[in-house]
């Protein structure tokens, strides 16, 4: 082999392995984030074909046995033979996504294409009609074309023509500038899988291989070109059907590529180059290769961590980068319930050490009085007291300059945690009393005052964050609805904007969504993000609840439960069983054991009855939704 070809061959092997990694990584991306979208599933099939072909090239390049090479070359046809059908399926899915679903003819053509692809694969696997014997020429190993190979090429050409026509129709149906731009990316990128998967060497044979340097140089350029094309296609398809903003799609794909195929391909390239250099200097199996691999992974991850966020803010978020930066700062600085508990525990421990007390607690002012937040010390911090003190403690107190009034209750001294603006008490810090009357030295009072201020600041911050979360709970369902409609309208046009929000597909799905929403009846993601928020009956109820979709869904569930309630005075009889389960388990939020004891049944029996009760609620909601749909149709007919 001429010295000039050797480095080109190594570079081509690196690029081939890199393209294998890239195609497989983008396949995983499509299967992870966009599997429900038909266009993404179709692209995943095409990427799977490309991955198999490139993986076969890698295996052939690393084997020295002609028999083994033939196995890998024929295995490649698992990807090659299905490329024509995958192209046609992708074009059909694109056309359907832009508002032109198949009326049956295109679907039948796709099915026929997959059948012919399967026959092609069988022909390669069990005969030499399409791919004949192995040919080894220079450093290239390939299968000689069989008598039916031109028929496969014709089959591919026909499917490419049909797919190209569908691609063009889909492009013409795009209405917005951004959708047209992304469709152009998709059209440009669609050439890549064809170039990567088609066995060009079988077509050209020895004529191509005899060119030597020119052949390998062209192959290197093609591999680079294919990598760019695959990323272009995946970028364009990443927007189909997703219910998140474009900036999030860009940032997510960017992270996926730089942390996945970029890092893996770079590490592989460095390992191969270092190994070849070591062999040139006479150090075979050098120990520097694993060190290079580890070091390159660490350095690349370090660099990505440094540049990722600035790059995302600058290139993907545009004028919104300030808002996004503030949200990211909130995420990092957020004071969670666990953080608050740890902070208050540290304050209570410091207080106990200061005053020589063996237990202490912090209680917050809630809607029904004081609620225990955190306690430290003995196993029973309240020393046998069954309840917290009443909210208004007025008797038996002593006033201090820095602490204000300190109350005595049971075996505790209670120090109010006060806000200055507005002036209100948000909780109490309780200390196990070291005497009948509160007594603090000047130094103890000063230190304790500082600790109380810090506890008050933390509780105030947590209270403010809860208010923010309450607002977010109201915003998220509406934002999700807007993003869903926006995703549908990106390529489908005005029909998606004017179409009603889809309801629930089946009775089983509806029952499951009702069960999840009831489980989070008083707050939680299964209520605030429930698909039931898209029902017409819920959207109607929003007018009665100041536009709050979560409260509207909660009211709809309550109304459906009331429909299950028998007439007359409430009793604990068999007739009232379903309603009592729903009311106590979900509306009151009681534990399963308590409900079972109240209704005099086993927990297993309670779960069975609960399932029946939820199905009854789901059926009621389904009837309410049918009524809402029917009334809308009547109104529409009258307007016509």
Coordinates of N, CA and C in Angstrom, one line a residue, residues 22 41 72 128-129 140 153 208 210-211 230 248 259 277 312 327 373-374 404 446 492 521 563 573 588:
X22 N -22.5 8.7 15.6 CA -23.4 9.8 15.4 C -24.8 9.3 15.0
X41 N -40.5 8.8 14.3 CA -40.3 7.3 14.2 C -39.8 6.9 12.8
X72 N -20.2 -10.0 7.6 CA -20.5 -8.6 7.9 C -21.1 -7.9 6.7
X128 N -27.1 -15.6 -4.1 CA -26.2 -14.6 -4.7 C -26.8 -13.9 -5.9
X129 N -28.1 -13.8 -5.9 CA -28.8 -13.2 -7.0 C -28.6 -11.6 -7.0
X140 N -9.8 -2.7 0.0 CA -11.3 -2.7 0.0 C -11.8 -4.1 -0.2
X153 N -31.4 -1.5 -7.5 CA -31.1 -0.1 -7.8 C -32.3 0.6 -8.4
X208 N -13.5 2.3 -9.4 CA -13.4 3.3 -8.3 C -12.1 3.0 -7.5
X210 N -9.3 1.6 -8.2 CA -8.0 1.8 -8.9 C -7.5 3.2 -8.8
X211 N -8.4 4.1 -8.5 CA -8.0 5.5 -8.4 C -7.2 5.8 -7.2
X230 N -26.8 14.1 8.5 CA -27.5 13.4 9.6 C -27.9 14.4 10.7
X248 N -35.7 25.4 23.7 CA -35.4 24.2 24.5 C -35.0 23.1 23.6
X259 N -22.2 16.1 24.1 CA -21.8 15.2 25.1 C -21.9 13.8 24.6
X277 N 0.8 6.4 16.4 CA 2.0 7.1 16.6 C 3.0 6.2 17.5
X312 N -25.5 28.4 24.9 CA -26.9 28.3 24.9 C -27.6 29.6 25.0
X327 N -34.3 32.5 35.6 CA -34.9 31.2 36.0 C -33.9 30.2 36.4
X373 N -42.9 22.1 62.0 CA -42.0 22.2 60.8 C -40.8 21.3 61.0
X374 N -40.1 21.5 62.1 CA -38.9 20.7 62.4 C -38.6 20.6 63.9
X404 N -38.6 40.4 72.4 CA -40.0 40.7 72.6 C -40.6 39.8 73.6
X446 N -28.7 38.3 72.7 CA -28.1 38.9 71.5 C -27.9 37.8 70.4
X492 N -48.9 22.2 10.3 CA -50.3 21.9 9.8 C -51.1 23.1 9.5
X521 N -55.4 15.4 44.3 CA -56.6 16.3 44.3 C -56.2 17.6 44.9
X563 N -72.1 13.4 41.8 CA -73.1 12.7 41.0 C -73.2 11.2 41.4
X573 N -73.8 2.7 54.6 CA -74.4 1.5 54.1 C -73.8 1.1 52.8
X588 N -61.1 14.2 51.6 CA -60.6 14.4 52.9 C -59.1 14.1 53.0

